[in-house]
């Protein structure tokens, strides 16, 4: 493999043009990822790869921040979406595929007795909080420090632009894996607390990801049950990459509500809130809707996605690939005199170069991107079922070349 680096001139030119007509040019989480030497716009995608508008090919370790779980343009998923599209997508009535999809989720997800649908993960987390408030008659939300649940003002934190202090009046933040704090708050304020919302493990940006300690989730469940607090699992990011029946199954507990998004329809716009029978009345009472929420094609795509995930035992397959990738990358780093730390679950690895400054870590990531592996320095990565052994070898070769470039630049 040639050790050459990519040019991204067309991307840079288009970003300049974009800034004239779009605030910031690229916005939101895609804006955070913009790096001087990196790609900014894609031209096409297939399987585990995308090409930027300068026609550079990348092995994609971000998978669109999660949605591409079976790989881009998966034939069965696209066929299901296109076939539904040819019959009708957004129409004045709901489609039978909505009922089929709800049934698929009830069959697949252990804690699901029903499902409601939105578009983005934030639709399902906001709805989950409303359902919890309706079910308990209480108002406050306990969340984990730096836990991300979307962009609604209550989720962002009061210091963010455009958010006012009263937006998070009812949000109480505690540290991950801290059962004692949870218990203390519940003892003090349980009459006000509607829900505890958390991802199944701690996957914040810009620091190592942390798994639940032994007994943590059982402790959370028991406390919440005791104080009539609804347990909401935000499985928007990790959903279907740890366990197809819900990530909670891997950690041995049953929540009241689970939020899904991202991977549920392999990139077609869809999210879901599922819940237990005890939550069903409250879910019916809460007013939840959106112009596009009934679009049938993404629902058909989701049915095909869930079927395929099950058929190929996807979560175990991605876990196996992630374990092998982590082991190989740690070894490549060691051979080059660096300590690479891989944290989180194997299908969503967060990488950090230890014992060097953050600049060096980011430089290594940039060097990988410039040679064709799309990675981020401050975010967990995502494995898809499309990543092959050949990709693993190519990733390791590029990682090796990038370490060598790093050493040359820092000598
Ligand atoms: C854990 C988690 N919850 C909620 C969301 C919000 O999802 P969306 O961006 O689709 O609204 C995200 C998005 O990254 C997420 O990672």
Tab-separated table of C-alpha atoms and ligand atoms in Angstrom:
chain	number	residue	atom	x	y	z
A	1	UNK	CA	0.000	0.000	0.000
A	2	UNK	CA	1.361	3.402	-1.001
A	3	UNK	CA	2.054	5.829	1.804
A	4	UNK	CA	0.515	8.910	0.148
A	5	UNK	CA	-1.841	11.430	1.687
A	6	UNK	CA	-5.128	12.696	0.299
A	7	UNK	CA	-5.801	16.170	-1.105
A	8	UNK	CA	-9.170	17.708	-0.247
A	9	UNK	CA	-9.249	20.855	-2.391
A	10	UNK	CA	-12.813	20.391	-3.685
A	11	UNK	CA	-14.032	19.861	-0.127
A	12	UNK	CA	-12.259	23.037	1.022
A	13	UNK	CA	-13.670	25.070	-1.881
A	14	UNK	CA	-17.217	23.831	-1.245
A	15	UNK	CA	-16.931	24.612	2.463
A	16	UNK	CA	-16.086	28.230	1.567
A	17	UNK	CA	-19.162	28.356	-0.686
A	18	UNK	CA	-21.296	26.699	1.999
A	19	UNK	CA	-20.352	29.353	4.533
A	20	UNK	CA	-22.009	31.988	2.363
A	21	UNK	CA	-25.410	30.297	2.482
A	22	UNK	CA	-25.361	28.112	5.614
A	23	UNK	CA	-24.450	29.490	9.070
A	24	UNK	CA	-21.089	27.884	9.804
A	25	UNK	CA	-21.020	26.115	6.429
A	26	UNK	CA	-21.493	22.739	8.088
A	27	UNK	CA	-23.447	22.721	11.342
A	28	UNK	CA	-23.985	20.616	14.450
A	29	UNK	CA	-21.914	17.510	15.133
A	30	UNK	CA	-20.673	17.389	11.533
A	31	UNK	CA	-19.131	20.826	12.067
A	32	UNK	CA	-17.150	19.614	15.103
A	33	UNK	CA	-15.564	16.984	12.863
A	34	UNK	CA	-14.242	19.455	10.261
A	35	UNK	CA	-10.424	19.339	10.220
A	36	UNK	CA	-8.111	21.342	7.907
A	37	UNK	CA	-6.668	18.275	6.196
A	38	UNK	CA	-9.856	16.197	6.279
A	39	UNK	CA	-12.804	15.683	3.904
A	40	UNK	CA	-15.928	17.829	4.335
A	41	UNK	CA	-18.417	16.486	1.778
A	42	UNK	CA	-19.081	12.997	0.423
A	43	UNK	CA	-19.884	12.055	-3.170
A	44	UNK	CA	-20.997	8.404	-2.721
A	45	UNK	CA	-21.030	5.512	-0.277
A	46	UNK	CA	-21.199	1.741	-0.376
A	47	UNK	CA	-20.780	-0.966	2.269
A	48	UNK	CA	-18.057	0.042	4.721
A	49	UNK	CA	-16.781	2.885	2.516
A	50	UNK	CA	-17.496	6.416	1.379
A	51	UNK	CA	-15.794	8.648	-1.160
A	52	UNK	CA	-15.311	12.387	-0.672
A	53	UNK	CA	-15.928	14.915	-3.453
A	54	UNK	CA	-12.203	14.827	-4.299
A	55	UNK	CA	-12.795	11.102	-5.011
A	56	UNK	CA	-10.716	9.839	-2.093
A	57	UNK	CA	-11.957	6.519	-0.676
A	58	UNK	CA	-12.306	5.988	3.095
A	59	UNK	CA	-12.903	2.936	5.250
A	60	UNK	CA	-15.587	4.500	7.426
A	61	UNK	CA	-15.136	3.883	11.149
A	62	UNK	CA	-17.871	6.430	11.991
A	63	UNK	CA	-20.727	4.786	10.014
A	64	UNK	CA	-22.570	8.147	9.789
A	65	UNK	CA	-22.306	8.322	13.631
A	66	UNK	CA	-24.061	4.977	13.933
A	67	UNK	CA	-26.847	4.555	11.355
A	68	UNK	CA	-24.837	2.469	8.882
A	69	UNK	CA	-24.961	-0.808	10.811
A	70	UNK	CA	-25.330	-3.142	7.816
A	71	UNK	CA	-23.207	-0.912	5.593
A	72	UNK	CA	-24.262	1.783	3.138
A	73	UNK	CA	-26.741	0.877	0.388
A	74	UNK	CA	-27.583	-2.535	1.813
A	75	UNK	CA	-29.492	-4.326	-0.997
A	76	UNK	CA	-32.377	-5.782	1.057
A	77	UNK	CA	-32.887	-2.589	3.026
A	78	UNK	CA	-32.843	-0.392	-0.083
A	79	UNK	CA	-35.170	-2.784	-1.907
A	80	UNK	CA	-37.663	-2.658	0.999
A	81	UNK	CA	-37.546	1.160	1.158
A	82	UNK	CA	-37.829	1.587	-2.623
A	83	UNK	CA	-40.631	-0.923	-2.934
A	84	UNK	CA	-42.660	0.868	-0.221
A	85	UNK	CA	-41.818	4.208	-1.815
A	86	UNK	CA	-43.305	3.078	-5.105
A	87	UNK	CA	-46.628	2.431	-3.279
A	88	UNK	CA	-46.539	5.608	-1.186
A	89	UNK	CA	-44.443	7.117	1.569
A	90	UNK	CA	-46.011	10.103	3.364
A	91	UNK	CA	-49.755	9.757	2.778
A	92	UNK	CA	-52.909	10.989	4.574
A	93	UNK	CA	-53.247	7.664	6.400
A	94	UNK	CA	-50.853	5.483	8.357
A	95	UNK	CA	-49.396	2.480	6.531
A	96	UNK	CA	-49.765	-1.169	7.601
A	97	UNK	CA	-45.932	-1.303	7.711
A	98	UNK	CA	-46.150	0.782	10.890
A	99	UNK	CA	-48.002	-2.084	12.590
A	100	UNK	CA	-45.570	-4.640	11.147
A	101	UNK	CA	-42.613	-2.630	12.444
A	102	UNK	CA	-44.125	-2.274	15.921
A	103	UNK	CA	-44.696	-6.069	15.924
A	104	UNK	CA	-41.092	-6.676	14.808
A	105	UNK	CA	-39.806	-4.545	17.676
A	106	UNK	CA	-42.085	-6.225	20.207
A	107	UNK	CA	-40.804	-9.617	18.995
A	108	UNK	CA	-37.141	-8.612	18.996
A	109	UNK	CA	-36.744	-6.308	22.010
A	110	UNK	CA	-37.186	-7.970	25.404
A	111	UNK	CA	-38.649	-4.963	27.238
A	112	UNK	CA	-40.956	-3.895	24.378
A	113	UNK	CA	-44.710	-4.414	24.570
A	114	UNK	CA	-45.420	-1.482	22.239
A	115	UNK	CA	-43.643	1.083	20.033
A	116	UNK	CA	-44.112	4.680	18.869
A	117	UNK	CA	-42.134	6.271	16.043
A	118	UNK	CA	-40.370	9.544	15.321
A	119	UNK	CA	-37.503	10.621	13.118
A	120	UNK	CA	-34.453	11.484	15.239
A	121	UNK	CA	-33.155	10.035	18.478
A	122	UNK	CA	-34.087	13.300	20.200
A	123	UNK	CA	-37.754	12.721	19.323
A	124	UNK	CA	-37.708	9.470	21.265
A	125	UNK	CA	-35.786	10.797	24.291
A	126	UNK	CA	-38.114	13.818	24.586
A	127	UNK	CA	-41.135	11.565	24.267
A	128	UNK	CA	-39.732	9.168	26.875
A	129	UNK	CA	-39.459	12.000	29.394
A	130	UNK	CA	-43.032	13.115	28.672
A	131	UNK	CA	-44.322	9.565	29.107
A	132	UNK	CA	-42.434	9.237	32.403
A	133	UNK	CA	-43.900	12.523	33.653
A	134	UNK	CA	-47.389	11.482	32.637
A	135	UNK	CA	-46.994	8.046	34.245
A	136	UNK	CA	-45.694	9.383	37.562
A	137	UNK	CA	-47.245	12.852	37.831
A	138	UNK	CA	-43.744	14.107	38.707
A	139	UNK	CA	-41.459	16.500	36.831
A	140	UNK	CA	-37.724	16.150	37.445
A	141	UNK	CA	-35.226	14.219	35.319
A	142	UNK	CA	-32.034	12.611	36.607
A	143	UNK	CA	-29.357	12.284	33.935
A	144	UNK	CA	-25.672	11.357	33.801
A	145	UNK	CA	-23.009	14.095	33.560
A	146	UNK	CA	-22.064	14.641	29.880
A	147	UNK	CA	-24.687	12.118	28.786
A	148	UNK	CA	-26.034	13.183	25.391
A	149	UNK	CA	-29.730	12.767	24.590
A	150	UNK	CA	-30.247	15.226	21.711
A	151	UNK	CA	-30.559	18.969	21.147
A	152	UNK	CA	-33.826	19.920	22.909
A	153	UNK	CA	-33.057	22.730	25.370
A	154	UNK	CA	-33.554	20.541	28.486
A	155	UNK	CA	-30.910	18.167	27.123
A	156	UNK	CA	-28.273	20.734	26.230
A	157	UNK	CA	-27.535	22.325	29.600
A	158	UNK	CA	-28.151	25.949	30.537
A	159	UNK	CA	-24.724	27.269	29.458
A	160	UNK	CA	-25.261	26.500	25.775
A	161	UNK	CA	-26.123	29.301	23.305
A	162	UNK	CA	-29.875	29.733	22.916
A	163	UNK	CA	-30.688	27.829	26.117
A	164	UNK	CA	-32.131	29.654	29.130
A	165	UNK	CA	-31.716	28.708	32.774
A	166	UNK	CA	-35.343	27.647	33.195
A	167	UNK	CA	-34.928	25.077	30.397
A	168	UNK	CA	-33.020	22.810	32.713
A	169	UNK	CA	-34.642	23.726	36.010
A	170	UNK	CA	-35.909	20.186	36.281
A	171	UNK	CA	-32.709	18.376	35.290
A	172	UNK	CA	-30.469	16.885	37.995
A	173	UNK	CA	-27.063	15.589	36.903
A	174	UNK	CA	-25.077	12.836	38.622
A	175	UNK	CA	-21.875	10.943	37.795
A	176	UNK	CA	-21.849	7.630	35.949
A	177	UNK	CA	-21.623	4.473	38.088
A	178	UNK	CA	-22.466	6.529	41.202
A	179	UNK	CA	-25.233	4.604	42.970
A	180	UNK	CA	-24.704	6.451	46.260
A	181	UNK	CA	-25.516	9.830	44.665
A	182	UNK	CA	-28.575	8.385	43.000
A	183	UNK	CA	-29.809	7.021	46.319
A	184	UNK	CA	-29.166	10.312	48.138
A	185	UNK	CA	-31.112	12.316	45.561
A	186	UNK	CA	-33.972	9.855	45.630
A	187	UNK	CA	-34.132	9.955	49.436
A	188	UNK	CA	-34.217	13.758	49.315
A	189	UNK	CA	-36.409	14.444	46.276
A	190	UNK	CA	-38.190	11.291	45.130
A	191	UNK	CA	-41.597	13.001	45.277
A	192	UNK	CA	-40.423	15.297	42.414
A	193	UNK	CA	-38.460	12.857	40.247
A	194	UNK	CA	-40.142	11.328	37.213
A	195	UNK	CA	-37.288	9.487	35.567
A	196	UNK	CA	-33.678	8.412	35.384
A	197	UNK	CA	-32.367	8.599	31.786
A	198	UNK	CA	-29.036	7.137	30.740
A	199	UNK	CA	-27.280	5.340	27.918
A	200	UNK	CA	-26.545	1.681	28.769
A	201	UNK	CA	-22.879	2.533	29.354
A	202	UNK	CA	-21.097	5.860	29.573
A	203	UNK	CA	-20.102	7.078	26.099
A	204	UNK	CA	-19.415	10.821	26.428
A	205	UNK	CA	-17.223	12.691	23.942
A	206	UNK	CA	-13.601	13.634	24.661
A	207	UNK	CA	-12.855	11.036	27.325
A	208	UNK	CA	-12.619	7.300	27.777
A	209	UNK	CA	-15.918	5.450	27.694
A	210	UNK	CA	-16.856	3.459	30.816
A	211	UNK	CA	-18.888	0.265	31.194
A	212	UNK	CA	-21.325	-0.259	34.088
A	213	UNK	CA	-19.780	-1.663	37.250
A	214	UNK	CA	-20.978	-5.069	38.407
A	215	UNK	CA	-24.424	-4.610	39.986
A	216	UNK	CA	-24.789	-0.962	38.903
A	217	UNK	CA	-27.857	-1.406	36.732
A	218	UNK	CA	-29.524	-3.784	39.200
A	219	UNK	CA	-28.943	-1.121	41.870
A	220	UNK	CA	-30.424	1.612	39.655
A	221	UNK	CA	-33.447	-0.565	38.840
A	222	UNK	CA	-34.113	-1.437	42.481
A	223	UNK	CA	-33.813	2.165	43.680
A	224	UNK	CA	-36.002	3.521	40.899
A	225	UNK	CA	-38.644	0.875	41.537
A	226	UNK	CA	-38.615	1.691	45.265
A	227	UNK	CA	-39.134	5.429	44.655
A	228	UNK	CA	-41.539	5.181	41.667
A	229	UNK	CA	-39.025	6.617	39.183
A	230	UNK	CA	-39.152	5.496	35.532
A	231	UNK	CA	-35.941	4.003	34.094
A	232	UNK	CA	-35.313	5.205	30.526
A	233	UNK	CA	-32.503	3.591	28.550
A	234	UNK	CA	-31.232	5.821	25.787
A	235	UNK	CA	-30.118	3.160	23.321
A	236	UNK	CA	-30.076	5.632	20.417
A	237	UNK	CA	-26.332	5.223	19.940
A	238	UNK	CA	-25.580	1.721	21.226
A	239	UNK	CA	-28.852	0.074	20.144
A	240	UNK	CA	-28.385	-3.174	18.145
A	241	UNK	CA	-24.579	-3.091	18.498
A	242	UNK	CA	-24.430	-4.707	21.963
A	243	UNK	CA	-27.481	-6.977	21.987
A	244	UNK	CA	-30.304	-7.105	19.438
A	245	UNK	CA	-32.849	-7.540	22.254
A	246	UNK	CA	-31.823	-4.200	23.821
A	247	UNK	CA	-28.473	-3.280	25.368
A	248	UNK	CA	-30.019	-3.675	28.843
A	249	UNK	CA	-30.210	-7.437	28.224
A	250	UNK	CA	-26.403	-7.560	28.150
A	251	UNK	CA	-26.352	-5.926	31.581
A	252	UNK	CA	-29.144	-8.035	33.108
A	253	UNK	CA	-31.964	-5.585	33.886
A	254	UNK	CA	-35.282	-4.407	32.445
A	255	UNK	CA	-35.994	-0.687	31.960
A	256	UNK	CA	-39.477	0.832	31.611
A	257	UNK	CA	-38.723	2.635	28.338
A	258	UNK	CA	-36.029	2.293	25.636
A	259	UNK	CA	-35.179	4.927	23.022
A	260	UNK	CA	-33.877	3.762	19.642
A	261	UNK	CA	-32.725	5.767	16.617
A	262	UNK	CA	-29.599	5.861	14.475
A	263	UNK	CA	-29.127	2.221	13.315
A	264	UNK	CA	-32.772	1.128	13.460
A	265	UNK	CA	-33.364	1.630	9.711
A	266	UNK	CA	-29.744	1.482	8.498
A	267	UNK	CA	-29.657	5.195	7.680
A	268	UNK	CA	-33.283	5.813	6.734
A	269	UNK	CA	-34.781	8.489	8.998
A	270	UNK	CA	-36.538	6.770	11.876
A	271	UNK	CA	-36.486	6.529	15.650
A	272	UNK	CA	-38.629	4.609	18.112
A	273	UNK	CA	-39.671	4.613	21.716
A	274	UNK	CA	-40.578	1.190	23.075
A	275	UNK	CA	-41.903	0.379	26.518
A	276	UNK	CA	-43.490	-2.072	28.894
A	277	UNK	CA	-47.239	-2.551	29.298
A	278	UNK	CA	-47.139	-0.507	32.502
A	279	UNK	CA	-46.176	2.551	30.402
A	280	UNK	CA	-48.711	2.007	27.635
A	281	UNK	CA	-51.553	4.191	28.940
A	282	UNK	CA	-49.241	7.125	29.603
A	283	UNK	CA	-47.744	6.684	26.120
A	284	UNK	CA	-51.237	6.866	24.632
A	285	UNK	CA	-52.170	9.984	26.614
A	286	UNK	CA	-49.092	12.055	25.664
A	287	UNK	CA	-49.507	14.054	22.439
A	288	UNK	CA	-46.673	13.106	20.125
A	289	UNK	CA	-46.578	13.619	16.377
A	290	UNK	CA	-44.773	15.137	13.401
A	291	UNK	CA	-45.501	15.654	9.722
A	292	UNK	CA	-42.971	12.995	8.676
A	293	UNK	CA	-43.487	10.568	11.563
A	294	UNK	CA	-45.810	8.332	9.528
A	295	UNK	CA	-43.548	8.038	6.458
A	296	UNK	CA	-43.762	4.407	5.445
A	297	UNK	CA	-40.513	3.874	3.493
A	298	UNK	CA	-38.174	4.284	6.481
A	299	UNK	CA	-40.428	1.898	8.403
A	300	UNK	CA	-40.118	-0.692	5.636
A	301	UNK	CA	-36.348	-0.127	5.735
A	302	UNK	CA	-36.393	-0.703	9.503
A	303	UNK	CA	-38.273	-4.005	9.188
A	304	UNK	CA	-35.689	-5.197	6.641
A	305	UNK	CA	-32.832	-3.951	8.842
A	306	UNK	CA	-34.059	-5.743	11.966
A	307	UNK	CA	-34.656	-8.947	9.992
A	308	UNK	CA	-31.154	-8.884	8.532
A	309	UNK	CA	-29.518	-8.003	11.871
A	310	UNK	CA	-31.151	-11.059	13.409
A	311	UNK	CA	-30.372	-13.339	10.473
A	312	UNK	CA	-26.645	-12.652	10.611
A	313	UNK	CA	-26.303	-12.443	14.431
A	314	UNK	CA	-25.089	-8.896	13.852
A	315	UNK	CA	-24.288	-7.730	17.391
A	316	UNK	CA	-21.947	-10.679	18.045
A	317	UNK	CA	-20.362	-10.272	14.633
A	318	UNK	CA	-19.599	-6.564	15.233
A	319	UNK	CA	-18.362	-7.304	18.747
A	320	UNK	CA	-15.961	-9.911	17.386
A	321	UNK	CA	-14.664	-7.533	14.705
A	322	UNK	CA	-14.289	-4.705	17.230
A	323	UNK	CA	-12.348	-6.929	19.641
A	324	UNK	CA	-9.942	-7.977	16.897
A	325	UNK	CA	-9.582	-4.411	15.611
A	326	UNK	CA	-8.829	-3.071	19.090
A	327	UNK	CA	-6.252	-5.785	19.760
A	328	UNK	CA	-4.526	-5.204	16.409
A	329	UNK	CA	-4.454	-1.406	16.729
A	330	UNK	CA	-3.103	-1.553	20.289
A	331	UNK	CA	-0.324	-3.843	19.000
A	332	UNK	CA	0.498	-1.593	16.026
A	333	UNK	CA	0.700	1.353	18.417
A	334	UNK	CA	3.000	-0.572	20.793
A	335	UNK	CA	5.322	-1.577	17.924
A	336	UNK	CA	5.687	2.116	17.187
A	337	UNK	CA	6.256	3.177	20.780
A	338	UNK	CA	2.737	4.441	21.539
A	339	UNK	CA	0.093	3.301	24.054
A	340	UNK	CA	-3.354	3.168	22.513
A	341	UNK	CA	-6.296	2.847	24.896
A	342	UNK	CA	-9.517	1.380	23.472
A	343	UNK	CA	-12.557	1.875	25.733
A	344	UNK	CA	-16.308	1.307	25.582
A	345	UNK	CA	-17.895	-1.726	23.937
A	346	UNK	CA	-15.937	-3.361	21.073
A	347	UNK	CA	-18.578	-2.515	18.437
A	348	UNK	CA	-18.232	1.204	19.354
A	349	UNK	CA	-14.575	1.717	20.305
A	350	UNK	CA	-13.316	5.012	21.708
A	351	UNK	CA	-9.586	5.450	21.030
A	352	UNK	CA	-7.072	7.592	22.916
A	353	UNK	CA	-3.301	7.731	22.717
A	354	UNK	CA	-2.068	7.574	26.294
A	355	UNK	CA	0.973	9.397	27.720
A	356	UNK	CA	1.028	12.012	24.919
A	357	UNK	CA	-0.668	15.400	24.685
A	358	UNK	CA	-4.071	15.743	23.030
A	359	UNK	CA	-2.477	17.440	20.004
A	360	UNK	CA	-0.407	14.325	19.259
A	361	UNK	CA	-3.487	12.119	19.581
A	362	UNK	CA	-5.442	14.322	17.152
A	363	UNK	CA	-2.462	14.444	14.776
A	364	UNK	CA	-2.415	10.636	14.632
A	365	UNK	CA	-6.148	10.585	13.854
A	366	UNK	CA	-5.625	13.237	11.130
A	367	UNK	CA	-2.833	11.152	9.594
A	368	UNK	CA	-5.157	8.106	9.512
A	369	UNK	CA	-7.904	10.149	7.846
A	370	UNK	CA	-5.442	11.544	5.245
A	371	UNK	CA	-4.578	7.967	4.285
A	372	UNK	CA	-8.146	6.646	4.058
A	373	UNK	CA	-9.528	5.607	7.456
A	374	UNK	CA	-12.289	7.949	8.599
A	375	UNK	CA	-11.961	8.395	12.397
A	376	UNK	CA	-12.591	11.074	15.028
A	377	UNK	CA	-10.311	12.066	17.874
A	378	UNK	CA	-13.011	12.864	20.440
A	379	UNK	CA	-15.873	10.449	19.732
A	380	UNK	CA	-16.472	6.717	19.875
A	381	UNK	CA	-16.302	4.909	16.538
A	382	UNK	CA	-18.848	2.511	15.044
A	383	UNK	CA	-18.356	-0.925	13.519
A	384	UNK	CA	-20.765	-2.221	10.863
A	385	UNK	CA	-21.382	-5.790	9.737
A	386	UNK	CA	-19.721	-4.812	6.440
A	387	UNK	CA	-16.259	-4.260	7.892
A	388	UNK	CA	-14.157	-7.165	6.616
A	389	UNK	CA	-10.855	-8.797	7.557
A	390	UNK	CA	-9.379	-7.056	4.526
A	391	UNK	CA	-10.551	-3.715	5.970
A	392	UNK	CA	-9.026	-4.633	9.326
A	393	UNK	CA	-5.664	-5.242	7.670
A	394	UNK	CA	-5.916	-1.998	5.668
A	395	UNK	CA	-6.838	-0.030	8.815
A	396	UNK	CA	-3.809	-1.448	10.630
A	397	UNK	CA	-1.475	-0.634	7.709
A	398	UNK	CA	-2.741	2.932	7.611
A	399	UNK	CA	-2.493	3.219	11.400
A	400	UNK	CA	1.147	2.012	11.161
A	401	UNK	CA	2.004	4.553	8.434
A	402	UNK	CA	0.304	7.252	10.489
A	403	UNK	CA	2.395	6.411	13.578
A	404	UNK	CA	5.511	6.557	11.420
A	405	UNK	CA	4.462	9.966	10.063
A	406	UNK	CA	3.792	11.104	13.620
A	407	UNK	CA	7.293	10.083	14.721
A	408	UNK	CA	8.890	11.851	11.742
A	409	UNK	CA	6.952	15.038	12.457
A	410	UNK	CA	7.767	15.092	16.150
A	411	UNK	CA	11.507	14.280	15.834
B	1	LIG	C1	-27.171	8.499	23.129
B	1	LIG	C2	-27.856	9.444	22.190
B	1	LIG	N1	-29.108	9.857	22.453
B	1	LIG	C3	-29.765	10.709	21.665
B	1	LIG	C4	-29.167	11.201	20.540
B	1	LIG	C5	-29.910	12.170	19.680
B	1	LIG	O1	-30.198	11.570	18.474
B	1	LIG	P1	-30.520	12.477	17.201
B	1	LIG	O2	-29.249	13.209	16.880
B	1	LIG	O3	-30.868	11.471	16.152
B	1	LIG	O4	-31.638	13.369	17.590
B	1	LIG	C6	-27.874	10.803	20.205
B	1	LIG	C7	-27.201	11.334	19.025
B	1	LIG	O5	-26.016	11.269	18.855
B	1	LIG	C8	-27.186	9.909	21.054
B	1	LIG	O6	-25.948	9.507	20.787
